Structures are given as C-alpha cells and as structure tokens.
Amino acid sequence: MRWPRQVMSLLFVLTLLAGPPAVLLSLVGLSLQRWPTAAQAREWVQNPLTEQTLTAALTVAAWLVWLLLAYTVTIRVLTRLRATVSWLRRMPLPTPLQATASGIAGAAVFGVASNAIAASPSPPTQPVAAGSLDDAGSSTPPDVLHDGGVSVSGGWMSREVAEQVSAAAALVWLRRRRAYRPSPPDQPSREDPDLVPLPPTVAAVQAALADTPTPPTEAGTTSAGTSRLGMPTAGRAFPRVGVGLTGPGARAAARGLLVTSLLAGQRHRRVSVVVTRTVLARLLGPAADTLGRRLPGLAVVDTIGEASRFLPGHPAGRDLDGRDHARRHTRETTDAGRAAPALIIDEATATANADSVARLGIDPATVAVLGTWPAGQAWHVDSTGHTTHPDAGGPAGPRMCVLTQDAATDLLTVVAHPDPSPTGPDATRPPQEPALPVRSPQWHATGQDHRAQSGDDNRRLHLRVLGEPTLLLDNQSLVIRRTAAIQVLVFLAAHPDGADTRQLTDAIWPGLPRRSLTGRLYTTLSDLRATVRSAAGVSLIDHSDDRYRLDPTCVTVDLWRFHQAVHDATTAVTRDTTTWKAVIDAYPGELAARRTWPWLDPIREAARRHVIDAHAALASATPDARQALEWLQAGIRIDPYNADLHTRAVNALIALGDHDAADHIRDGYARRLAAAGIHPNETALTAAAITGQPAIPSR
C-alpha cells in the first residue's frame, strides 16, 4: 500500500521544516535584535574568536541551511502543483451527450438494483441475434438465450426448437448442393436461382446459435420446448382429452405447435400434424395453400373423419410409406418421439364433433382447439407463450412456442419441399429449391481489384478467408479479439465494392433493431483499425461515401485471387485445362470454414460451385478415362453431396468395368444422404399434403 509511505514522507518533511527553527528559537532566541554598531564591528575585527561571535556565526549558518532546505521543498511543491494544474487542464471532460447517457445508465443501474427483488424480469419481446459485446470476441449477446429459449422478431421458441430450425436450414443447403448440375459458366458471377439467402427469421435463429455452445444436460432430461426425442413437450403436456387455446397468444401458440411438430417429425416418415383447411388458412394466411401442398408430414383435411385416418389407434390410419398403424401401434406407442401427431382444429369443428374429438384425445394424440372447448381444459396463452388457467389464474402448462404469421411462414419455408411434380424440359432434373424473394450478394469483379492483385506484390498484410479466416502480417497471424471483427473482414472480402452500415449490421446482427447496432459496429471497426494500425502502421479499412471497403493497396485477399482465376477461366477466348486448374489451385478450402454465419451460405456455395465446374470441365476435356475419373473424385471431395458428380463417377466406373467400385460409391452416397436426413424419395412425402391421402412410394 502506498499511502502509509506517503504519510511518513510528509511527516519527515514537516519535521525538517519545523524542527530546526523551533530548536534555534528555544536555545538561542533572536540573537540579532538589531544591526551591529561600528564599535562592535571594530571589536569583532580585533578579537573575532569570542564565545559570543562564534555563537552568532553558528546560528546564522544554521538559519541559512534551513532556508536552503525550505527553498528546495517549496520549489518541489510548486513543480508538483504546476504539473497537476496542467493535467487538469488537459483532462477530457464528458460532452453533454455523454453526460446525459451516463446519467441515464446510472439511473438504470440503481433502478435495477432497487427492483431486483421486488419484481422478476419479464420475457424479452425484442429480437435478438449474434453480435460482439466483449473484448474476448464472443459475438452472441448475453440475452440471446432467455428463459431456456431464443427470442426472435416474430416470437419465442425453445432452445431445442431453435436448434431444429438451424438443422433444417443446413438441410436446405445440402439439398441445393445435391441438386446442382455442374457446367462451365459463361460469366464469372453466378446467377443461379437457388443461391438465395434463407428467410430473415431463420437467419436470426442461426445467428443466435452461431457462437453459443450447447448447454450440457443430463441424460433423459428435457426442457420446456421439446422432449428428448424431439416432440414438443407443450403438446405432450396437454390433457388427455385435449385443450382449448384462448387469449392473445392462442393463434401464435397454434402456429408454434404446427412448426415444432413438423420440425420434430422431419426424420420420421409419418404424418406429424393434422390440421383442418380453415384453421391452416387462419394461421398462415395467403401462404397456407402453397405451403400446405409442400410440407412433408402435414395432412390437410376438411372433416374429423378424414383426420382419424392419420392418427394412431385407428385401423384406417397409415404411415406415409403406406404401412398400417394397426400393425405397428403397440410398438410405436412406446416411442414417445413418434407416437403423438398433433391435431389442430377450430372451436366450431370441435363443438360439432365433440364425441369424435374426445375419442381422439383419449388416444396418444395432441389435440389443440383454437378457442374454448367445453369437453376439455382451456389454457389462456399470453403473447409471450406462458399458459395459465383462465379461472384459477395459475400456471397451466409449459411455455409454448409462439410465432407471428410471417415468422411461422419463414420457418415453414425451410421445412417445405420443392414442388414434387415438375413439368417441361427440366422434369428429369433433380428438384431445385424455389427462389426466395431476396437474392444473395454476388461477386462483381472490377478492373481496380484485378490491377491491385496483379504483378509483384510487396504488401505486408494478407487476408486469408478460404479456409480458416486469418489476417497475416509478414506471414504471422494477427490476433483479432472480436468475432464480429472477423466477420467484418470476411464480409468485406466477399464484397470488394464495399458495404454500408445497414448492410453490415443486417448481415452480422440479423433481427436486432438497426438503431441499437450502429455503436456496436463503430466499436468493432475502431478496435479492428487500432489493432492493424498499431501492428502494420496502415489503415486496412477505407470509409468513403458511407461505404466501408478493404483497401486493396495495403492488403491482398485470397478470395480476390480466386475470383480473378474464375474470371480468367470464364472469359478466355479459348479455354484449356490450364485455366481450370488455376481455379482449383486457388481454392485451398471452403469460404470461412466451420463458420455458421447466416449470410455466408450463398457466397460460400457460389465459390464451391465454381470449383465443381472446374473439376467437371477437366473431366469432360480429358480423353483418358482414368484421369477423368480422378477429376470427378476430386470434385466429390470438394462437395460430397452433389448428385451429378456421383452419377458421372458411377458411369465412368461402369464404363471402365469396375462395377464393385461403382456400387461402393452409390451405396456410400445413399448412406451419406440418409445420415444427413435426405430421403431418396422425398417427393412422395408431400403427396399426403396435396391430396389428403397417404402416399405409397413405388418399390
């Protein structure tokens, strides 16, 4: 501790200043009352070494020493005071805006402290998404996971449901990869109709889970969202005779039950939800007719009699693969993840068919009625999904997933399958995902970028985004503290023309209000600029015309070189194997490997398709069958889910007479698709949604 030493030093100085005068005054007194006379001066000259003169001389010498000490201390004190005054003059004072913000923050802190015990916090109603909030670089705000779930702009869902949404989104991109047919493009920028981002609600859920580790759970435990095997616990917690949903969140809860049941039933070839046509139109609005035909596991019926065919325990019920429920009911009812389809009807249908609905509820089925239902319990659902008994006012069941119409439509879009009955010349092509309203950002190479990346390069900074994102200075990686800063670097590398504030915030923090993200973006950019400037002495990011760009004069980017190779290969007058090999050599790995940022998928897939096109072009141009097969196998290693590459490889092996290897590739590909959740006859799964009848695939 410093203050005891400082106190002792102050006491010592005060003792030196006050001690000598006190001793001199007490022992000698004031010896010189007046100036000496002429007679005294002559006497001192004649006899200088008298007792009186020696005493006077020593006293004067002592006072002179004390004055020197006092002068030294005074000078030190004045120097310290001058330095303190100068520091106070230079000290930055808060601006009026900063002072106001500090006051508001202080009031909020004291308000939270005073009310922390009096009232429990209410569930969040604002959307949340990933973002950088701390120096460690985590890009997920601490309030992303709230009350065991995730809040989005269209409602709330449990953590397990959010993970199922993220898995369904990944499955969409796997289907697109499977369906793509490689062919050398005529232009370096891709305009494939399926290279489109997923809906905003899906992006918000993906961003919320992107950098959030899955919390550990004990074996067999469940949350309020879904059971261990995937069925919504909100549905499984319904009374045996069903429940009526009332209150402001009734329809939102019914949409949540519809979405969670379809998500949970993705891997089971069975009907997961039975809904009447009028209720589906009420829940989904204009999208009901289109989605109703394309949702696997959804049976749209007009009457309760039709619904009974899809419920367990009824001899007429069938699986989507055509096998009777009567033969499998005993075994399936022991499997909690497959035994309880959800039946969603309205109050009028339930009242008109009270006995039939009551019998359905006795079987292991989830029956939800929009409105009051005299034959069963009623749950009052608020806008946040909490359920209470209307009369008792106490909790009725677990918190339900609640979704607005737009949010439910967004989530169902990633569950839906393409139209199963294509017509026209492309009828034999693999099914393509339908184009969503928003097109993905595409690469547009410019002459300035090409010139910046050509010739001898002596720039010290190199940004590597193909593979693990890394910023290198003289071949040594720089430590970037914030995950959001890494995202900014990769985003600007993928958009060499730059991006404005809105584009950056919407991509990195989807779902959050933009007004709350501007300061977060500025903080991220300032920290990134300071890191690079202190290490390399250059400004990496240029800001002009309200757009942020990577400065091509001070940094090289491997993605830019890759697209330069693609540009050379696709615009060459005469194409040869050299140009396509240059594309392959410039692609060491997928864009931002192992990163799950939602905006990344369309750009990553576009780059992957360029490389697949190069492998297919080399295989087609090679006269040697063995060499062509090697190029196809190399392309399969780039994208192990592409059906066209596997078909070409199998045909090449059959042409070479190696049927065992062809069967091995075919069987391995089928197992890979099955492990990912892609069934070989997904088209048949949507037949029940179109006709209301079970679909029986051909064998």
Short mmCIF file of N, CA, C and O in Angstrom, two decimals, residues 197-237:
data_model
loop_
_atom_site.label_atom_id
_atom_site.label_comp_id
_atom_site.label_asym_id
_atom_site.label_seq_id
_atom_site.Cartn_x
_atom_site.Cartn_y
_atom_site.Cartn_z
N PRO A 197 -30.49 -16.22 -50.00
CA PRO A 197 -30.43 -16.41 -48.54
C PRO A 197 -31.75 -16.94 -48.01
O PRO A 197 -32.80 -16.80 -48.64
N LEU A 198 -31.69 -17.54 -46.86
CA LEU A 198 -32.89 -18.05 -46.21
C LEU A 198 -33.66 -16.89 -45.58
O LEU A 198 -33.13 -15.79 -45.42
N PRO A 199 -34.93 -17.10 -45.23
CA PRO A 199 -35.76 -16.01 -44.69
C PRO A 199 -35.14 -15.37 -43.45
O PRO A 199 -34.33 -15.99 -42.75
N PRO A 200 -35.52 -14.12 -43.16
CA PRO A 200 -34.87 -13.40 -42.05
C PRO A 200 -35.06 -14.05 -40.69
O PRO A 200 -34.16 -13.98 -39.85
N THR A 201 -36.21 -14.65 -40.42
CA THR A 201 -36.39 -15.30 -39.12
C THR A 201 -35.42 -16.46 -38.95
O THR A 201 -34.87 -16.67 -37.87
N VAL A 202 -35.21 -17.22 -40.01
CA VAL A 202 -34.26 -18.33 -39.96
C VAL A 202 -32.85 -17.79 -39.73
O VAL A 202 -32.08 -18.35 -38.94
N ALA A 203 -32.50 -16.70 -40.41
CA ALA A 203 -31.18 -16.11 -40.23
C ALA A 203 -30.97 -15.64 -38.80
O ALA A 203 -29.89 -15.79 -38.22
N ALA A 204 -32.02 -15.06 -38.19
CA ALA A 204 -31.90 -14.59 -36.81
C ALA A 204 -31.68 -15.76 -35.86
O ALA A 204 -30.88 -15.67 -34.92
N VAL A 205 -32.36 -16.87 -36.08
CA VAL A 205 -32.18 -18.05 -35.23
C VAL A 205 -30.77 -18.61 -35.42
O VAL A 205 -30.09 -18.95 -34.44
N GLN A 206 -30.31 -18.70 -36.66
CA GLN A 206 -28.96 -19.21 -36.91
C GLN A 206 -27.91 -18.33 -36.25
O GLN A 206 -26.95 -18.83 -35.66
N ALA A 207 -28.09 -17.01 -36.35
CA ALA A 207 -27.12 -16.10 -35.75
C ALA A 207 -27.12 -16.21 -34.23
O ALA A 207 -26.08 -16.10 -33.59
N ALA A 208 -28.29 -16.44 -33.65
CA ALA A 208 -28.37 -16.56 -32.20
C ALA A 208 -27.63 -17.78 -31.69
O ALA A 208 -27.09 -17.78 -30.58
N LEU A 209 -27.57 -18.83 -32.51
CA LEU A 209 -26.90 -20.07 -32.10
C LEU A 209 -25.49 -20.20 -32.65
O LEU A 209 -24.81 -21.18 -32.34
N ALA A 210 -25.06 -19.23 -33.49
CA ALA A 210 -23.80 -19.40 -34.22
C ALA A 210 -22.62 -19.61 -33.29
O ALA A 210 -21.83 -20.53 -33.49
N ASP A 211 -22.48 -18.77 -32.25
CA ASP A 211 -21.32 -18.87 -31.36
C ASP A 211 -21.72 -19.16 -29.93
O ASP A 211 -21.01 -18.84 -29.00
N THR A 212 -22.91 -19.79 -29.75
CA THR A 212 -23.39 -20.12 -28.42
C THR A 212 -23.26 -21.61 -28.20
O THR A 212 -23.93 -22.39 -28.89
N PRO A 213 -22.42 -22.06 -27.30
CA PRO A 213 -22.29 -23.51 -27.09
C PRO A 213 -23.55 -24.10 -26.51
O PRO A 213 -24.29 -23.45 -25.78
N THR A 214 -23.80 -25.36 -26.87
CA THR A 214 -24.97 -26.05 -26.35
C THR A 214 -24.77 -26.35 -24.88
O THR A 214 -23.77 -26.96 -24.49
N PRO A 215 -25.70 -25.92 -24.01
CA PRO A 215 -25.52 -26.19 -22.58
C PRO A 215 -25.62 -27.67 -22.29
O PRO A 215 -26.42 -28.39 -22.88
N PRO A 216 -24.80 -28.17 -21.38
CA PRO A 216 -24.85 -29.60 -21.06
C PRO A 216 -26.13 -29.95 -20.34
O PRO A 216 -26.64 -29.19 -19.52
N THR A 217 -26.69 -31.11 -20.64
CA THR A 217 -27.90 -31.59 -20.00
C THR A 217 -27.68 -33.03 -19.57
O THR A 217 -26.92 -33.77 -20.17
N GLU A 218 -28.37 -33.41 -18.52
CA GLU A 218 -28.28 -34.78 -18.06
C GLU A 218 -29.08 -35.69 -18.97
O GLU A 218 -30.04 -35.27 -19.60
N ALA A 219 -28.69 -36.92 -19.00
CA ALA A 219 -29.36 -37.89 -19.85
C ALA A 219 -30.81 -38.04 -19.42
O ALA A 219 -31.11 -38.22 -18.24
N GLY A 220 -31.70 -37.96 -20.41
CA GLY A 220 -33.10 -38.15 -20.15
C GLY A 220 -33.84 -36.91 -19.73
O GLY A 220 -35.06 -36.93 -19.64
N THR A 221 -33.14 -35.81 -19.45
CA THR A 221 -33.83 -34.60 -19.05
C THR A 221 -34.33 -33.86 -20.26
O THR A 221 -33.82 -34.00 -21.36
N THR A 222 -35.34 -33.05 -20.07
CA THR A 222 -35.95 -32.29 -21.16
C THR A 222 -36.13 -30.86 -20.72
O THR A 222 -36.05 -30.53 -19.55
N SER A 223 -36.38 -29.99 -21.68
CA SER A 223 -36.69 -28.59 -21.40
C SER A 223 -38.15 -28.36 -21.67
O SER A 223 -38.89 -29.26 -22.03
N ALA A 224 -38.55 -27.10 -21.53
CA ALA A 224 -39.95 -26.77 -21.76
C ALA A 224 -40.29 -26.74 -23.22
O ALA A 224 -41.45 -26.57 -23.57
N GLY A 225 -39.31 -26.89 -24.11
CA GLY A 225 -39.60 -26.77 -25.53
C GLY A 225 -39.87 -28.08 -26.22
O GLY A 225 -40.92 -28.29 -26.81
N THR A 226 -38.95 -29.03 -26.14
CA THR A 226 -39.13 -30.30 -26.82
C THR A 226 -38.66 -31.41 -25.92
O THR A 226 -37.86 -31.21 -25.02
N SER A 227 -39.15 -32.60 -26.17
CA SER A 227 -38.75 -33.75 -25.39
C SER A 227 -37.40 -34.25 -25.87
O SER A 227 -36.85 -33.77 -26.84
N ARG A 228 -36.89 -35.26 -25.19
CA ARG A 228 -35.58 -35.81 -25.55
C ARG A 228 -35.58 -36.34 -26.96
O ARG A 228 -34.57 -36.30 -27.65
N LEU A 229 -36.71 -36.86 -27.43
CA LEU A 229 -36.78 -37.42 -28.78
C LEU A 229 -37.34 -36.45 -29.79
O LEU A 229 -37.55 -36.81 -30.94
N GLY A 230 -37.61 -35.24 -29.38
CA GLY A 230 -37.95 -34.23 -30.37
C GLY A 230 -39.37 -33.74 -30.37
O GLY A 230 -39.65 -32.69 -30.92
N MET A 231 -40.34 -34.47 -29.77
CA MET A 231 -41.72 -33.99 -29.80
C MET A 231 -41.88 -32.83 -28.86
O MET A 231 -41.27 -32.78 -27.79
N PRO A 232 -42.71 -31.84 -29.21
CA PRO A 232 -42.90 -30.70 -28.33
C PRO A 232 -43.50 -31.11 -27.00
O PRO A 232 -44.54 -31.77 -26.96
N THR A 233 -42.85 -30.75 -25.91
CA THR A 233 -43.41 -31.09 -24.61
C THR A 233 -44.67 -30.31 -24.33
O THR A 233 -45.48 -30.72 -23.51
N ALA A 234 -44.81 -29.13 -25.00
CA ALA A 234 -46.07 -28.41 -24.82
C ALA A 234 -47.23 -29.25 -25.30
O ALA A 234 -48.30 -29.26 -24.71
N GLY A 235 -47.03 -29.99 -26.40
CA GLY A 235 -48.08 -30.85 -26.87
C GLY A 235 -48.25 -32.07 -25.98
O GLY A 235 -49.36 -32.49 -25.68
N ARG A 236 -47.14 -32.68 -25.55
CA ARG A 236 -47.21 -33.88 -24.74
C ARG A 236 -47.77 -33.57 -23.36
O ARG A 236 -48.25 -34.47 -22.68
N ALA A 237 -47.69 -32.30 -22.93
CA ALA A 237 -48.22 -31.94 -21.63
C ALA A 237 -49.70 -31.59 -21.70
O ALA A 237 -50.29 -31.25 -20.68
#
